[in-house]
Tab-separated table of C-alpha atoms in Angstrom:
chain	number	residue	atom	x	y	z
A	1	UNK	CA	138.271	127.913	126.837
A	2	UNK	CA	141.574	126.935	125.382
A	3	UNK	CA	141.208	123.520	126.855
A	4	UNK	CA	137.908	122.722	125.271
A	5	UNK	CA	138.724	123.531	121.747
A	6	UNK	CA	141.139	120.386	121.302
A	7	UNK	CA	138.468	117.956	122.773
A	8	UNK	CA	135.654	119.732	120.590
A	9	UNK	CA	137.401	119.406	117.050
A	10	UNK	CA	137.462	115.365	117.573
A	11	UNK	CA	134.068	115.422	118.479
A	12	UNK	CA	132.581	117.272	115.917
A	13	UNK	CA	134.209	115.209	113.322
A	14	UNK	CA	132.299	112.247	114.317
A	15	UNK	CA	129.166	113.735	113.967
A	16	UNK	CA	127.081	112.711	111.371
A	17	UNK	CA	127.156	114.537	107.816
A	18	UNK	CA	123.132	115.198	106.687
A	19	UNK	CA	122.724	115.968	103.414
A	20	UNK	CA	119.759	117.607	101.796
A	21	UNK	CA	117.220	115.323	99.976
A	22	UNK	CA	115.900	117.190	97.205
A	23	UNK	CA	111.946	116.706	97.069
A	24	UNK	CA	110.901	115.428	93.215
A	25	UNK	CA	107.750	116.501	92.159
A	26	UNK	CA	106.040	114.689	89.041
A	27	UNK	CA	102.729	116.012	87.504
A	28	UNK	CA	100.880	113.340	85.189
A	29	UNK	CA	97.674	111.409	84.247
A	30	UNK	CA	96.541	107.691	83.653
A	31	UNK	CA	93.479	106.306	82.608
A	32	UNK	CA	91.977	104.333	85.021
A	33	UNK	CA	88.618	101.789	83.996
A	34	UNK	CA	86.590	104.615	81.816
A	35	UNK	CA	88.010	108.035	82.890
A	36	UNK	CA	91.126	110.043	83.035
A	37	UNK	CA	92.687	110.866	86.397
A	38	UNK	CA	95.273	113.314	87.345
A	39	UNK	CA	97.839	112.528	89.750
A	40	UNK	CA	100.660	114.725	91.175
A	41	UNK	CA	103.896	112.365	92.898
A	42	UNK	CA	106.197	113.773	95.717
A	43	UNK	CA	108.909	112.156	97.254
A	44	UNK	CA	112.476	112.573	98.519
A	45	UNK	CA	114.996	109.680	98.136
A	46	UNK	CA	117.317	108.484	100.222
A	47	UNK	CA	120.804	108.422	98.146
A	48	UNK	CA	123.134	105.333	99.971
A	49	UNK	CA	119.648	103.556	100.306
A	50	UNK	CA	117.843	104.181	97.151
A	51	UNK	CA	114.690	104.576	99.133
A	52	UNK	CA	112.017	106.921	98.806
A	53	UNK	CA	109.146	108.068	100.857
A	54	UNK	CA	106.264	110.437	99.778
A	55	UNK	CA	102.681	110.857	98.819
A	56	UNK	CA	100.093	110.654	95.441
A	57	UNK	CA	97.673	112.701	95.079
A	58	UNK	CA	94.973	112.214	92.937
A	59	UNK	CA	93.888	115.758	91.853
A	60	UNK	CA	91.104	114.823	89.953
A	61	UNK	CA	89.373	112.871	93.283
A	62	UNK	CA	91.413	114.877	95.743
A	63	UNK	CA	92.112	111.520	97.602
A	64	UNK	CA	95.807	111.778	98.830
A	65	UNK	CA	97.925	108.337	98.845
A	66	UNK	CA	100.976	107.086	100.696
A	67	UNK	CA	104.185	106.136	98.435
A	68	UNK	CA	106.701	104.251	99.419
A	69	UNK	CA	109.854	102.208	97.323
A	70	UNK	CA	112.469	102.381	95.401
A	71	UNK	CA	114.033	104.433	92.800
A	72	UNK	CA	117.065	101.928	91.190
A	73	UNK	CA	119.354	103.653	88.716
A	74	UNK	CA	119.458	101.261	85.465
A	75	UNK	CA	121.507	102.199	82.075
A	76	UNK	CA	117.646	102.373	81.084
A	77	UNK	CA	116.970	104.769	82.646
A	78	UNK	CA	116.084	105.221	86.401
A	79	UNK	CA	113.376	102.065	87.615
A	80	UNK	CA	110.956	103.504	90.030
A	81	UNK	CA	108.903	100.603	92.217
A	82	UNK	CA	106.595	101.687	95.260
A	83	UNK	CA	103.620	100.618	97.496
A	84	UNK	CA	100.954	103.330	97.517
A	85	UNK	CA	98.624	102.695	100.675
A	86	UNK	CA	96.157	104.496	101.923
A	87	UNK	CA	97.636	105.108	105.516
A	88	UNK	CA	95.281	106.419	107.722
A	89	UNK	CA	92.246	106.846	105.614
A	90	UNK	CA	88.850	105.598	106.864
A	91	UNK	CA	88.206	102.016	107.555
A	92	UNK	CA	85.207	100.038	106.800
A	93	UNK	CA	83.601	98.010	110.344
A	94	UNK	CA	80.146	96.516	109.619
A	95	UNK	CA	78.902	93.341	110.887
A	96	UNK	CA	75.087	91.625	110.303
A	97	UNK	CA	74.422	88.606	111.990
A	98	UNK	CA	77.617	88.218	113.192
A	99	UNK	CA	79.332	88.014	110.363
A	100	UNK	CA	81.204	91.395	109.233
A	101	UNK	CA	84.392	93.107	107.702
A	102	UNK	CA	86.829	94.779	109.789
A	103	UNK	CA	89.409	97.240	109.247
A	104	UNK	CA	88.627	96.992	105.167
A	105	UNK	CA	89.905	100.530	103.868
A	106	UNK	CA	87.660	102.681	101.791
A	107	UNK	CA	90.473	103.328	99.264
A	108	UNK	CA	92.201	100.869	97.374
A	109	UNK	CA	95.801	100.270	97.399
A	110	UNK	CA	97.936	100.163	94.307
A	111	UNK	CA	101.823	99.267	92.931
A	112	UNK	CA	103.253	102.369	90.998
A	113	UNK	CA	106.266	101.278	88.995
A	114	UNK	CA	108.023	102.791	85.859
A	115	UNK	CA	110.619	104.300	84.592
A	116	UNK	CA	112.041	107.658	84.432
A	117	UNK	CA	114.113	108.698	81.337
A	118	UNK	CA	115.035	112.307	81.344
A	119	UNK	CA	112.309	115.138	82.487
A	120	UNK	CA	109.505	112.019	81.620
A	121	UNK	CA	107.950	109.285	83.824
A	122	UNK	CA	106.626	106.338	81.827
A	123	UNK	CA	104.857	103.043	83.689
A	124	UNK	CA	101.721	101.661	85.293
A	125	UNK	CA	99.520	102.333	87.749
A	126	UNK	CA	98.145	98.956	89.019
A	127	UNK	CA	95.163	98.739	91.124
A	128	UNK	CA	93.218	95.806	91.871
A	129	UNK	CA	95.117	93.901	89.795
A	130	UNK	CA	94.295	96.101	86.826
A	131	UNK	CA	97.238	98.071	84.964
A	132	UNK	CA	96.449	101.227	83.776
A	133	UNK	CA	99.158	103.078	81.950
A	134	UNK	CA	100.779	106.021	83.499
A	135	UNK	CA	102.610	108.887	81.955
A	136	UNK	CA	104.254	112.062	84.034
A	137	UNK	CA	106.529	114.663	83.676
A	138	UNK	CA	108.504	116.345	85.930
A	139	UNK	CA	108.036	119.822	87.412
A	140	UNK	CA	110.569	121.876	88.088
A	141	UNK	CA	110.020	124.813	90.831
């Protein structure tokens, strides 16, 4: 046993160091065309990276969303930029004639992007190519 211990400590030094991503949870609302929907963002970040990966729910449709981007630290104030897809929602496949859609998903895609001052998340919500105005706060647990 004594002879292993040397060889271990070098070993163990090179693995690599994980650190713990701590999940942010923001609970908010926009109004999108005529009526107000409630959305709830999760997502952890990647610190060296800036990345972050997580979902959007819409609580008032219960449709769940894919979000992923970029959360930039600014003197602003943090700037928050990310995709939200559908992932693997229902597709539309129809055809008449011989002429049809493929692959068309049943919910739309949108750009989330804002910025994050404090305990408050201020932005838009574009979908479409429509901005609707976004405003969320952050829970705590």
């Amino acid at each position: 046993m004594k002879r292993l211990l040397p060889l271990a400590l070098p070993l163990g030094a090179c693995a690599p160091v994980t650190t713990a991503q701590p999940v942010q949870v923001w609970e908010g609302s926009a109004r999108v065309v005529i009526s107000v929907q409630r959305y709830r963002l999760t997502f952890t970040e990647n610190v060296q990276t800036h990345e972050i990966r997580g979902t959007l729910d819409n609580r008032t449709s219960g449709d769940s969303f894919l979000a992923a981007g970029t959360l930039l630290p600014t003197p602003e104030g943090d700037t928050l930029s990310a995709q939200i897809s559908a992932g693997e929602s229902p597709r539309l496949r129809a055809s008449l004639l011989g002429f049809g859609v493929q692959d068309v998903p049943l919910k739309a895609g949108a750009l989330l992007s804002g910025t994050i001052r404090g305990e408050t998340l201020t932005g838009n919500l574009t979908i479409n190519g429509l901005r609707h105005g976004l405003s969320m706060k952050r829970v705590r647990r």
